[in-house]
Amino acid sequence: MKQRGVTVWFTGLSGAGKTTISSQVELELRSQGYKVELLDGDLVRQHLSKGLGFSKADRDENIRRIGFIANLLTRNEVIVLVSVISPYRQVREEVRQNIGSFIEVFVNAPLEVCEMRDVKGLYKKARSGELKNFTGIDDPYEQPLNPEVECLTDQENLTDSVTKVLEHLVVQNYCDRLILEKFIGK
C-alpha cells in the first residue's frame, strides 16, 4: 500500500473532544496497516516542550515544535494526528504553510459543554483564579475560519466525528475507501 503523508491538526478548547476523536482515528488507521503517529498536546508538553509556560510566546513556540515534528513525519509518508488546543490562528496558519499536506479539524463544542466535561478540573481552577492564562476563560481561543473538517461534538456522537475525518482523508486520497467502509460497518 502506497501511503501519502499528511498532518491532521485537531484544534479546539480543552474538553472539546480532540484526543477522543484523534485516538479513535488513530485506532482505525493503524488497524488497516497505515503508518500513523498521534502527537497529543498534553504528552508533548511533558516531553518536547517541558519548561515552556502558557504565555502567548510559549504557546506559539510549543505549536512550532509540534509542527516541526509533524512536518518531519509527514514528509516521510506518515499520517500525523496532532491533538492540541493551539489557540492562535496565526501560528496554526504558519504551521500549515510549513507542512503543506495539512488538514485542519475544528473540534467545536461550546465553552459551557467543555466546562461540564472537565474531568481534570481545569476550568474550575481557571474560574477561581487559581489557574491563569487558561484558553477560553482569560486567554482567547481563535476559531479556525475555514477548517477542512468541523466536528460539532455537542451535537454528534464519536462515530459521526470520526467518520467526517476519515471521509476527508479518503476524498483527499490519503486513505483507501475501504477504511471508511470497515469503520461504518462496525
N, CA and C atoms as an extended XYZ file, in Angstrom:
558
Properties=species:S:1:pos:R:3:atomname:S:1:resname:S:1:resid:I:1 pbc="F F F"
N         0.848       -1.175        0.000 N   MET     1
C         0.000        0.000        0.000 CA  MET     1
C         0.892        1.237        0.000 C   MET     1
N         0.764        2.072       -1.015 N   LYS     2
C         1.492        3.338       -1.087 CA  LYS     2
C         0.731        4.368       -0.277 C   LYS     2
N         1.400        4.925        0.705 N   GLN     3
C         0.760        5.884        1.605 CA  GLN     3
C         1.362        7.256        1.378 C   GLN     3
N         0.514        8.275        1.452 N   ARG     4
C         0.966        9.666        1.390 CA  ARG     4
C         0.900       10.248        2.791 C   ARG     4
N         1.900       11.044        3.135 N   GLY     5
C         1.915       11.682        4.439 CA  GLY     5
C         0.997       12.891        4.479 C   GLY     5
N         0.442       13.136        5.647 N   VAL     6
C        -0.421       14.293        5.874 CA  VAL     6
C        -0.460       14.560        7.373 C   VAL     6
N        -0.612       15.819        7.727 N   THR     7
C        -0.854       16.179        9.123 CA  THR     7
C        -2.322       16.544        9.271 C   THR     7
N        -2.979       15.879       10.205 N   VAL     8
C        -4.373       16.177       10.536 CA  VAL     8
C        -4.332       16.875       11.895 C   VAL     8
N        -4.635       18.170       11.889 N   TRP     9
C        -4.457       19.024       13.068 CA  TRP     9
C        -5.802       19.255       13.744 C   TRP     9
N        -6.000       18.608       14.908 N   PHE    10
C        -7.235       18.743       15.678 CA  PHE    10
C        -7.072       19.916       16.645 C   PHE    10
N        -7.885       20.941       16.492 N   THR    11
C        -7.816       22.116       17.348 CA  THR    11
C        -9.182       22.383       17.980 C   THR    11
N        -9.171       22.914       19.184 N   GLY    12
C       -10.411       23.231       19.884 CA  GLY    12
C       -10.123       23.440       21.359 C   GLY    12
N       -11.125       23.869       22.070 N   LEU    13
C       -10.988       24.111       23.504 CA  LEU    13
C       -10.658       22.826       24.266 C   LEU    13
N       -10.107       22.994       25.452 N   SER    14
C        -9.902       21.863       26.346 CA  SER    14
C       -11.268       21.231       26.639 C   SER    14
N       -11.357       19.924       26.484 N   GLY    15
C       -12.615       19.226       26.743 CA  GLY    15
C       -13.540       19.138       25.543 C   GLY    15
N       -13.119       19.669       24.396 N   ALA    16
C       -13.976       19.632       23.204 CA  ALA    16
C       -14.071       18.229       22.606 C   ALA    16
N       -13.032       17.418       22.789 N   GLY    17
C       -13.045       16.053       22.262 CA  GLY    17
C       -11.908       15.741       21.301 C   GLY    17
N       -10.884       16.573       21.266 N   LYS    18
C        -9.773       16.389       20.325 CA  LYS    18
C        -9.081       15.038       20.503 C   LYS    18
N        -8.698       14.735       21.731 N   THR    19
C        -7.976       13.494       21.999 CA  THR    19
C        -8.868       12.280       21.763 C   THR    19
N       -10.119       12.371       22.146 N   THR    20
C       -11.059       11.257       21.953 CA  THR    20
C       -11.200       10.928       20.471 C   THR    20
N       -11.417       11.945       19.652 N   ILE    21
C       -11.604       11.724       18.208 CA  ILE    21
C       -10.302       11.267       17.559 C   ILE    21
N        -9.214       11.970       17.846 N   SER    22
C        -7.945       11.627       17.187 CA  SER    22
C        -7.477       10.227       17.584 C   SER    22
N        -7.723        9.817       18.820 N   SER    23
C        -7.341        8.464       19.249 CA  SER    23
C        -8.126        7.398       18.497 C   SER    23
N        -9.408        7.653       18.258 N   GLN    24
C       -10.226        6.696       17.510 CA  GLN    24
C        -9.797        6.654       16.038 C   GLN    24
N        -9.484        7.810       15.466 N   VAL    25
C        -8.987        7.845       14.083 CA  VAL    25
C        -7.674        7.065       14.002 C   VAL    25
N        -6.793        7.268       14.990 N   GLU    26
C        -5.527        6.530       15.021 CA  GLU    26
C        -5.780        5.023       15.036 C   GLU    26
N        -6.679        4.586       15.890 N   LEU    27
C        -7.004        3.167       16.006 CA  LEU    27
C        -7.481        2.596       14.677 C   LEU    27
N        -8.367        3.324       14.013 N   GLU    28
C        -8.896        2.854       12.726 CA  GLU    28
C        -7.801        2.783       11.661 C   GLU    28
N        -6.988        3.814       11.568 N   LEU    29
C        -5.911        3.828       10.568 CA  LEU    29
C        -4.896        2.718       10.833 C   LEU    29
N        -4.486        2.592       12.086 N   ARG    30
C        -3.489        1.581       12.450 CA  ARG    30
C        -4.024        0.173       12.186 C   ARG    30
N        -5.315       -0.048       12.456 N   SER    31
C        -5.896       -1.384       12.250 CA  SER    31
C        -5.912       -1.778       10.774 C   SER    31
N        -5.814       -0.784        9.896 N   GLN    32
C        -5.793       -1.061        8.462 CA  GLN    32
C        -4.381       -1.004        7.880 C   GLN    32
N        -3.379       -0.915        8.751 N   GLY    33
C        -1.992       -1.001        8.318 CA  GLY    33
C        -1.342        0.319        7.918 C   GLY    33
N        -1.983        1.424        8.191 N   TYR    34
C        -1.390        2.724        7.875 CA  TYR    34
C        -0.327        3.084        8.900 C   TYR    34
N         0.726        3.768        8.419 N   LYS    35
C         1.724        4.340        9.328 CA  LYS    35
C         1.109        5.617        9.888 C   LYS    35
N         0.932        5.658       11.198 N   VAL    36
C         0.254        6.791       11.823 CA  VAL    36
C         0.912        7.099       13.165 C   VAL    36
N         1.012        8.364       13.476 N   GLU    37
C         1.507        8.810       14.781 CA  GLU    37
C         0.539        9.838       15.338 C   GLU    37
N         0.303        9.754       16.638 N   LEU    38
C        -0.546       10.714       17.341 CA  LEU    38
C         0.336       11.564       18.239 C   LEU    38
N         0.304       12.872       18.012 N   LEU    39
C         1.018       13.824       18.866 CA  LEU    39
C        -0.034       14.535       19.713 C   LEU    39
N        -0.142       14.136       20.967 N   ASP    40
C        -1.137       14.715       21.864 CA  ASP    40
C        -0.508       15.862       22.645 C   ASP    40
N        -1.212       16.973       22.727 N   GLY    41
C        -0.693       18.179       23.359 CA  GLY    41
C        -0.198       17.974       24.777 C   GLY    41
N        -0.939       17.228       25.587 N   ASP    42
C        -0.524       17.008       26.973 CA  ASP    42
C         0.791       16.236       27.039 C   ASP    42
N         0.928       15.194       26.229 N   LEU    43
C         2.159       14.392       26.232 CA  LEU    43
C         3.343       15.173       25.672 C   LEU    43
N         3.104       15.933       24.612 N   VAL    44
C         4.181       16.727       24.017 CA  VAL    44
C         4.705       17.741       25.028 C   VAL    44
N         3.797       18.373       25.770 N   ARG    45
C         4.221       19.359       26.784 CA  ARG    45
C         5.091       18.717       27.856 C   ARG    45
N         4.825       17.469       28.192 N   GLN    46
C         5.606       16.773       29.223 CA  GLN    46
C         7.014       16.431       28.739 C   GLN    46
N         7.188       16.235       27.436 N   HIS    47
C         8.461       15.733       26.923 CA  HIS    47
C         9.197       16.729       26.026 C   HIS    47
N         8.561       17.170       24.966 N   LEU    48
C         9.223       18.027       23.978 CA  LEU    48
C         9.237       19.490       24.384 C   LEU    48
N         8.217       19.918       25.089 N   SER    49
C         8.085       21.344       25.416 CA  SER    49
C         8.146       21.606       26.912 C   SER    49
N         8.796       20.703       27.643 N   LYS    50
C         8.958       20.888       29.084 CA  LYS    50
C         9.662       22.222       29.325 C   LYS    50
N         9.179       22.968       30.282 N   GLY    51
C         9.811       24.246       30.583 CA  GLY    51
C         9.116       25.438       29.947 C   GLY    51
N         8.262       25.180       28.968 N   LEU    52
C         7.500       26.274       28.380 CA  LEU    52
C         6.288       26.556       29.248 C   LEU    52
N         5.961       27.826       29.366 N   GLY    53
C         4.785       28.216       30.136 CA  GLY    53
C         3.579       28.372       29.233 C   GLY    53
N         2.669       29.267       29.630 N   PHE    54
C         1.434       29.457       28.879 CA  PHE    54
C         1.261       30.884       28.386 C   PHE    54
N         2.374       31.619       28.278 N   SER    55
C         2.307       32.940       27.641 CA  SER    55
C         2.050       32.712       26.156 C   SER    55
N         1.659       33.761       25.460 N   LYS    56
C         1.427       33.631       24.013 CA  LYS    56
C         2.700       33.165       23.314 C   LYS    56
N         3.842       33.738       23.683 N   ALA    57
C         5.117       33.354       23.052 CA  ALA    57
C         5.431       31.877       23.297 C   ALA    57
N         5.222       31.405       24.528 N   ASP    58
C         5.486       29.995       24.836 CA  ASP    58
C         4.499       29.071       24.134 C   ASP    58
N         3.244       29.471       24.066 N   ARG    59
C         2.257       28.645       23.355 CA  ARG    59
C         2.615       28.555       21.876 C   ARG    59
N         2.989       29.683       21.288 N   ASP    60
C         3.380       29.679       19.877 CA  ASP    60
C         4.603       28.786       19.655 C   ASP    60
N         5.579       28.861       20.549 N   GLU    61
C         6.777       28.023       20.433 CA  GLU    61
C         6.412       26.544       20.541 C   GLU    61
N         5.517       26.215       21.450 N   ASN    62
C         5.051       24.838       21.593 CA  ASN    62
C         4.441       24.342       20.275 C   ASN    62
N         3.602       25.159       19.668 N   ILE    63
C         2.957       24.775       18.406 CA  ILE    63
C         3.984       24.641       17.294 C   ILE    63
N         4.954       25.532       17.246 N   ARG    64
C         6.017       25.421       16.228 CA  ARG    64
C         6.809       24.124       16.390 C   ARG    64
N         7.107       23.745       17.622 N   ARG    65
C         7.839       22.493       17.870 CA  ARG    65
C         7.016       21.289       17.416 C   ARG    65
N         5.759       21.287       17.771 N   ILE    66
C         4.884       20.190       17.342 CA  ILE    66
C         4.798       20.168       15.816 C   ILE    66
N         4.658       21.347       15.225 N   GLY    67
C         4.602       21.450       13.766 CA  GLY    67
C         5.863       20.934       13.101 C   GLY    67
N         7.017       21.196       13.697 N   PHE    68
C         8.287       20.724       13.148 CA  PHE    68
C         8.326       19.199       13.117 C   PHE    68
N         7.941       18.577       14.231 N   ILE    69
C         7.915       17.106       14.294 CA  ILE    69
C         6.880       16.552       13.308 C   ILE    69
N         5.711       17.185       13.261 N   ALA    70
C         4.664       16.733       12.332 CA  ALA    70
C         5.158       16.822       10.894 C   ALA    70
N         5.877       17.878       10.564 N   ASN    71
C         6.409       18.040        9.211 CA  ASN    71
C         7.405       16.934        8.870 C   ASN    71
N         8.296       16.615        9.804 N   LEU    72
C         9.267       15.536        9.567 CA  LEU    72
C         8.554       14.215        9.277 C   LEU    72
N         7.560       13.913       10.089 N   LEU    73
C         6.823       12.665        9.899 CA  LEU    73
C         6.019       12.684        8.599 C   LEU    73
N         5.358       13.803        8.317 N   THR    74
C         4.538       13.915        7.106 CA  THR    74
C         5.374       13.711        5.852 C   THR    74
N         6.517       14.324        5.795 N   ARG    75
C         7.352       14.185        4.582 CA  ARG    75
C         7.944       12.784        4.447 C   ARG    75
N         7.836       11.982        5.518 N   ASN    76
C         8.252       10.575        5.462 CA  ASN    76
C         7.051        9.643        5.356 C   ASN    76
N         5.966       10.182        4.776 N   GLU    77
C         4.765        9.417        4.409 CA  GLU    77
C         3.995        8.841        5.594 C   GLU    77
N         4.042        9.536        6.718 N   VAL    78
C         3.274        9.132        7.900 CA  VAL    78
C         2.023       10.012        7.984 C   VAL    78
N         0.923        9.430        8.400 N   ILE    79
C        -0.270       10.217        8.713 CA  ILE    79
C        -0.107       10.653       10.163 C   ILE    79
N        -0.001       11.954       10.363 N   VAL    80
C         0.255       12.512       11.686 CA  VAL    80
C        -1.033       13.140       12.208 C   VAL    80
N        -1.459       12.700       13.368 N   LEU    81
C        -2.640       13.256       14.025 CA  LEU    81
C        -2.148       14.108       15.180 C   LEU    81
N        -2.419       15.403       15.118 N   VAL    82
C        -1.993       16.327       16.158 CA  VAL    82
C        -3.230       16.776       16.924 C   VAL    82
N        -3.228       16.521       18.220 N   SER    83
C        -4.355       16.887       19.082 CA  SER    83
C        -3.853       17.905       20.098 C   SER    83
N        -4.125       19.185       19.810 N   VAL    84
C        -3.579       20.251       20.651 CA  VAL    84
C        -4.495       21.471       20.558 C   VAL    84
N        -4.694       22.172       21.667 N   ILE    85
C        -5.592       23.323       21.661 CA  ILE    85
C        -5.199       24.311       20.572 C   ILE    85
N        -3.938       24.666       20.499 N   SER    86
C        -3.409       25.637       19.516 CA  SER    86
C        -4.361       26.824       19.328 C   SER    86
N        -4.421       27.695       20.332 N   PRO    87
C        -5.462       28.728       20.359 CA  PRO    87
C        -5.320       29.865       19.357 C   PRO    87
N        -4.124       30.045       18.798 N   TYR    88
C        -3.909       31.233       17.963 CA  TYR    88
C        -3.855       30.884       16.480 C   TYR    88
N        -4.712       31.530       15.734 N   ARG    89
C        -4.899       31.288       14.304 CA  ARG    89
C        -3.599       31.475       13.510 C   ARG    89
N        -2.871       32.546       13.815 N   GLN    90
C        -1.684       32.881       13.014 CA  GLN    90
C        -0.623       31.774       13.062 C   GLN    90
N        -0.359       31.222       14.221 N   VAL    91
C         0.656       30.178       14.312 CA  VAL    91
C         0.146       28.868       13.706 C   VAL    91
N        -1.157       28.614       13.790 N   ARG    92
C        -1.709       27.428       13.094 CA  ARG    92
C        -1.492       27.574       11.591 C   ARG    92
N        -1.732       28.782       11.077 N   GLU    93
C        -1.546       29.022        9.638 CA  GLU    93
C        -0.068       28.897        9.253 C   GLU    93
N         0.813       29.372       10.114 N   GLU    94
C         2.260       29.244        9.878 CA  GLU    94
C         2.658       27.774        9.759 C   GLU    94
N         2.154       26.954       10.682 N   VAL    95
C         2.455       25.521       10.666 CA  VAL    95
C         1.880       24.884        9.400 C   VAL    95
N         0.656       25.270        9.037 N   ARG    96
C         0.024       24.753        7.807 CA  ARG    96
C         0.925       25.025        6.595 C   ARG    96
N         1.420       26.255        6.494 N   GLN    97
C         2.261       26.636        5.349 CA  GLN    97
C         3.559       25.834        5.338 C   GLN    97
N         4.149       25.606        6.507 N   ASN    98
C         5.406       24.852        6.582 CA  ASN    98
C         5.223       23.386        6.204 C   ASN    98
N         4.099       22.806        6.590 N   ILE    99
C         3.875       21.376        6.343 CA  ILE    99
C         3.355       21.126        4.935 C   ILE    99
N         2.422       21.932        4.480 N   GLY   100
C         1.852       21.740        3.142 CA  GLY   100
C         0.689       20.767        3.126 C   GLY   100
N         0.951       19.491        3.347 N   SER   101
C        -0.115       18.472        3.375 CA  SER   101
C        -0.753       18.526        4.755 C   SER   101
N        -1.819       19.303        4.869 N   PHE   102
C        -2.351       19.688        6.179 CA  PHE   102
C        -3.869       19.735        6.123 C   PHE   102
N        -4.501       19.106        7.092 N   ILE   103
C        -5.956       19.132        7.221 CA  ILE   103
C        -6.268       19.659        8.616 C   ILE   103
N        -7.013       20.757        8.677 N   GLU   104
C        -7.401       21.309        9.971 CA  GLU   104
C        -8.782       20.783       10.347 C   GLU   104
N        -8.859       20.207       11.539 N   VAL   105
C       -10.117       19.697       12.075 CA  VAL   105
C       -10.468       20.554       13.292 C   VAL   105
N       -11.549       21.301       13.168 N   PHE   106
C       -12.029       22.112       14.283 CA  PHE   106
C       -12.970       21.260       15.115 C   PHE   106
N       -12.518       20.903       16.303 N   VAL   107
C       -13.342       20.137       17.231 CA  VAL   107
C       -14.096       21.185       18.055 C   VAL   107
N       -15.335       21.395       17.667 N   ASN   108
C       -16.116       22.531       18.124 CA  ASN   108
C       -17.154       22.100       19.159 C   ASN   108
N       -17.003       22.650       20.349 N   ALA   109
C       -18.012       22.470       21.402 CA  ALA   109
C       -18.089       23.788       22.164 C   ALA   109
N       -19.293       24.198       22.545 N   PRO   110
C       -19.428       25.433       23.317 CA  PRO   110
C       -18.648       25.353       24.629 C   PRO   110
N       -18.193       26.509       25.083 N   LEU   111
C       -17.438       26.589       26.330 CA  LEU   111
C       -18.185       25.918       27.486 C   LEU   111
N       -19.507       26.140       27.575 N   GLU   112
C       -20.285       25.555       28.671 CA  GLU   112
C       -20.216       24.028       28.656 C   GLU   112
N       -20.247       23.452       27.468 N   VAL   113
C       -20.179       21.998       27.331 CA  VAL   113
C       -18.788       21.506       27.748 C   VAL   113
N       -17.748       22.208       27.309 N   CYS   114
C       -16.385       21.834       27.689 CA  CYS   114
C       -16.200       21.902       29.198 C   CYS   114
N       -16.794       22.917       29.817 N   GLU   115
C       -16.700       23.042       31.276 CA  GLU   115
C       -17.408       21.877       31.969 C   GLU   115
N       -18.535       21.432       31.431 N   MET   116
C       -19.253       20.295       32.025 CA  MET   116
C       -18.446       18.997       31.884 C   MET   116
N       -17.667       18.886       30.819 N   ARG   117
C       -16.868       17.674       30.570 CA  ARG   117
C       -15.525       17.695       31.307 C   ARG   117
N       -15.225       18.717       32.026 N   ASP   118
C       -13.904       18.998       32.590 CA  ASP   118
C       -13.460       17.965       33.623 C   ASP   118
N       -12.931       16.847       33.161 N   VAL   119
C       -12.516       15.778       34.070 CA  VAL   119
C       -11.275       16.151       34.888 C   VAL   119
N       -10.456       17.050       34.391 N   LYS   120
C        -9.230       17.446       35.097 CA  LYS   120
C        -9.459       18.591       36.085 C   LYS   120
N       -10.638       19.203       36.048 N   GLY   121
C       -10.915       20.312       36.948 CA  GLY   121
C       -10.233       21.613       36.570 C   GLY   121
N        -9.761       21.718       35.339 N   LEU   122
C        -9.005       22.902       34.919 CA  LEU   122
C        -9.870       24.145       34.788 C   LEU   122
N       -11.073       23.990       34.251 N   TYR   123
C       -11.959       25.152       34.115 CA  TYR   123
C       -12.324       25.707       35.495 C   TYR   123
N       -12.578       24.819       36.436 N   LYS   124
C       -12.917       25.240       37.794 CA  LYS   124
C       -11.763       26.046       38.394 C   LYS   124
N       -10.541       25.549       38.201 N   LYS   125
C        -9.358       26.261       38.701 CA  LYS   125
C        -9.204       27.619       38.008 C   LYS   125
N        -9.462       27.655       36.712 N   ALA   126
C        -9.356       28.916       35.962 CA  ALA   126
C       -10.410       29.911       36.415 C   ALA   126
N       -11.620       29.440       36.622 N   ARG   127
C       -12.712       30.318       37.075 CA  ARG   127
C       -12.437       30.885       38.465 C   ARG   127
N       -11.759       30.108       39.308 N   SER   128
C       -11.465       30.566       40.671 CA  SER   128
C       -10.227       31.461       40.725 C   SER   128
N        -9.506       31.558       39.605 N   GLY   129
C        -8.299       32.379       39.571 CA  GLY   129
C        -7.041       31.626       39.939 C   GLY   129
N        -7.198       30.345       40.271 N   GLU   130
C        -6.055       29.514       40.654 CA  GLU   130
C        -5.163       29.193       39.449 C   GLU   130
N        -5.753       29.147       38.260 N   LEU   131
C        -5.038       28.842       37.022 CA  LEU   131
C        -5.175       30.040       36.095 C   LEU   131
N        -4.052       30.638       35.741 N   LYS   132
C        -4.048       31.841       34.898 CA  LYS   132
C        -3.792       31.486       33.434 C   LYS   132
N        -4.204       32.367       32.539 N   ASN   133
C        -3.987       32.226       31.088 CA  ASN   133
C        -4.599       30.949       30.539 C   ASN   133
N        -5.791       30.618       31.007 N   PHE   134
C        -6.441       29.398       30.550 CA  PHE   134
C        -7.296       29.710       29.324 C   PHE   134
N        -7.046       28.982       28.261 N   THR   135
C        -7.740       29.213       26.995 CA  THR   135
C        -9.250       29.085       27.166 C   THR   135
N        -9.952       30.105       26.687 N   GLY   136
C       -11.402       30.127       26.754 CA  GLY   136
C       -11.937       30.878       27.958 C   GLY   136
N       -11.093       31.067       28.982 N   ILE   137
C       -11.515       31.782       30.184 CA  ILE   137
C       -10.853       33.161       30.222 C   ILE   137
N        -9.541       33.207       30.436 N   ASP   138
C        -8.865       34.501       30.447 CA  ASP   138
C        -7.781       34.603       29.382 C   ASP   138
N        -7.812       33.696       28.439 N   ASP   139
C        -6.932       33.744       27.274 CA  ASP   139
C        -7.795       33.330       26.071 C   ASP   139
N        -7.622       33.986       24.931 N   PRO   140
C        -8.546       33.735       23.813 CA  PRO   140
C        -8.311       32.410       23.101 C   PRO   140
N        -9.364       31.924       22.488 N   TYR   141
C        -9.267       30.837       21.506 CA  TYR   141
C        -9.805       31.403       20.199 C   TYR   141
N        -8.944       31.429       19.190 N   GLU   142
C        -9.325       31.959       17.877 CA  GLU   142
C        -9.776       30.795       17.000 C   GLU   142
N       -11.078       30.725       16.782 N   GLN   143
C       -11.633       29.624       15.995 CA  GLN   143
C       -11.098       29.660       14.567 C   GLN   143
N       -10.890       28.472       13.973 N   PRO   144
C       -10.496       28.431       12.569 CA  PRO   144
C       -11.555       29.098       11.689 C   PRO   144
N       -11.116       29.776       10.651 N   LEU   145
C       -12.054       30.440        9.750 CA  LEU   145
C       -12.586       29.484        8.683 C   LEU   145
N       -11.732       28.603        8.197 N   ASN   146
C       -12.119       27.671        7.124 CA  ASN   146
C       -11.514       26.288        7.344 C   ASN   146
N       -11.887       25.612        8.419 N   PRO   147
C       -11.324       24.276        8.626 CA  PRO   147
C       -11.823       23.313        7.555 C   PRO   147
N       -11.003       22.348        7.218 N   GLU   148
C       -11.430       21.345        6.241 CA  GLU   148
C       -12.533       20.459        6.821 C   GLU   148
N       -12.479       20.232        8.124 N   VAL   149
C       -13.469       19.391        8.801 CA  VAL   149
C       -13.888       20.101       10.088 C   VAL   149
N       -15.172       20.066       10.396 N   GLU   150
C       -15.652       20.579       11.674 CA  GLU   150
C       -16.469       19.489       12.351 C   GLU   150
N       -16.067       19.150       13.568 N   CYS   151
C       -16.783       18.171       14.369 CA  CYS   151
C       -17.520       18.922       15.470 C   CYS   151
N       -18.840       18.854       15.443 N   LEU   152
C       -19.685       19.533       16.435 CA  LEU   152
C       -19.981       18.541       17.553 C   LEU   152
N       -19.081       18.455       18.515 N   THR   153
C       -19.151       17.349       19.476 CA  THR   153
C       -20.266       17.473       20.501 C   THR   153
N       -20.937       18.607       20.536 N   ASP   154
C       -22.111       18.702       21.407 CA  ASP   154
C       -23.375       18.246       20.680 C   ASP   154
N       -23.269       18.021       19.359 N   GLN   155
C       -24.431       17.644       18.550 CA  GLN   155
C       -24.289       16.283       17.878 C   GLN   155
N       -23.078       15.773       17.794 N   GLU   156
C       -22.866       14.498       17.109 CA  GLU   156
C       -22.102       13.548       18.012 C   GLU   156
N       -22.222       12.258       17.725 N   ASN   157
C       -21.521       11.278       18.544 CA  ASN   157
C       -20.118       11.019       17.986 C   ASN   157
N       -19.352       10.227       18.696 N   LEU   158
C       -17.968        9.944       18.313 CA  LEU   158
C       -17.888        9.325       16.920 C   LEU   158
N       -18.777        8.414       16.614 N   THR   159
C       -18.768        7.773       15.296 CA  THR   159
C       -18.962        8.798       14.187 C   THR   159
N       -19.874        9.736       14.381 N   ASP   160
C       -20.104       10.789       13.382 CA  ASP   160
C       -18.850       11.615       13.158 C   ASP   160
N       -18.191       12.016       14.247 N   SER   161
C       -16.994       12.847       14.133 CA  SER   161
C       -15.850       12.089       13.458 C   SER   161
N       -15.627       10.860       13.867 N   VAL   162
C       -14.552       10.056       13.261 CA  VAL   162
C       -14.843        9.834       11.783 C   VAL   162
N       -16.101        9.571       11.445 N   THR   163
C       -16.487        9.374       10.047 CA  THR   163
C       -16.155       10.610        9.214 C   THR   163
N       -16.433       11.798        9.724 N   LYS   164
C       -16.114       13.036        8.996 CA  LYS   164
C       -14.626       13.118        8.672 C   LYS   164
N       -13.787       12.794        9.655 N   VAL   165
C       -12.334       12.867        9.455 CA  VAL   165
C       -11.890       11.816        8.439 C   VAL   165
N       -12.346       10.578        8.614 N   LEU   166
C       -11.966        9.510        7.677 CA  LEU   166
C       -12.461        9.818        6.266 C   LEU   166
N       -13.688       10.335        6.133 N   GLU   167
C       -14.213       10.699        4.813 CA  GLU   167
C       -13.315       11.720        4.130 C   GLU   167
N       -12.855       12.702        4.884 N   HIS   168
C       -11.989       13.719        4.282 CA  HIS   168
C       -10.655       13.109        3.853 C   HIS   168
N       -10.111       12.219        4.660 N   LEU   169
C        -8.861       11.544        4.279 CA  LEU   169
C        -9.052       10.723        3.007 C   LEU   169
N       -10.201       10.089        2.873 N   VAL   170
C       -10.494        9.297        1.666 CA  VAL   170
C       -10.656       10.207        0.456 C   VAL   170
N       -11.443       11.260        0.588 N   VAL   171
C       -11.695       12.192       -0.524 CA  VAL   171
C       -10.394       12.829       -1.010 C   VAL   171
N        -9.482       13.097       -0.078 N   GLN   172
C        -8.201       13.715       -0.438 CA  GLN   172
C        -7.138       12.680       -0.831 C   GLN   172
N        -7.543       11.411       -0.944 N   ASN   173
C        -6.668       10.317       -1.374 CA  ASN   173
C        -5.499       10.029       -0.431 C   ASN   173
N        -5.718       10.226        0.854 N   TYR   174
C        -4.718        9.829        1.843 CA  TYR   174
C        -5.007        8.420        2.351 C   TYR   174
N        -6.234        7.962        2.157 N   CYS   175
C        -6.660        6.631        2.602 CA  CYS   175
C        -7.544        6.004        1.535 C   CYS   175
N        -7.590        4.701        1.573 N   ASP   176
C        -8.473        3.953        0.697 CA  ASP   176
C        -9.888        3.968        1.269 C   ASP   176
N       -10.879        3.960        0.393 N   ARG   177
C       -12.285        3.978        0.809 CA  ARG   177
C       -12.622        2.792        1.720 C   ARG   177
N       -11.872        1.728        1.625 N   LEU   178
C       -12.110        0.526        2.422 CA  LEU   178
C       -12.094        0.825        3.926 C   LEU   178
N       -11.222        1.752        4.359 N   ILE   179
C       -11.148        2.066        5.792 CA  ILE   179
C       -12.481        2.646        6.274 C   ILE   179
N       -13.090        3.477        5.445 N   LEU   180
C       -14.364        4.097        5.800 CA  LEU   180
C       -15.467        3.043        5.831 C   LEU   180
N       -15.477        2.170        4.843 N   GLU   181
C       -16.495        1.113        4.779 CA  GLU   181
C       -16.394        0.185        5.981 C   GLU   181
N       -15.154       -0.156        6.376 N   LYS   182
C       -14.981       -1.035        7.534 CA  LYS   182
C       -15.398       -0.328        8.816 C   LYS   182
N       -15.092        0.951        8.928 N   PHE   183
C       -15.457        1.698       10.142 CA  PHE   183
C       -16.964        1.843       10.264 C   PHE   183
N       -17.617        2.231        9.183 N   ILE   184
C       -19.065        2.426        9.202 CA  ILE   184
C       -19.779        1.083        9.405 C   ILE   184
N       -19.178        0.019        8.895 N   GLY   185
C       -19.793       -1.299        9.002 CA  GLY   185
C       -19.701       -1.932       10.382 C   GLY   185
N       -18.943       -1.316       11.284 N   LYS   186
C       -18.779       -1.900       12.638 CA  LYS   186
C       -20.063       -1.872       13.434 C   LYS   186
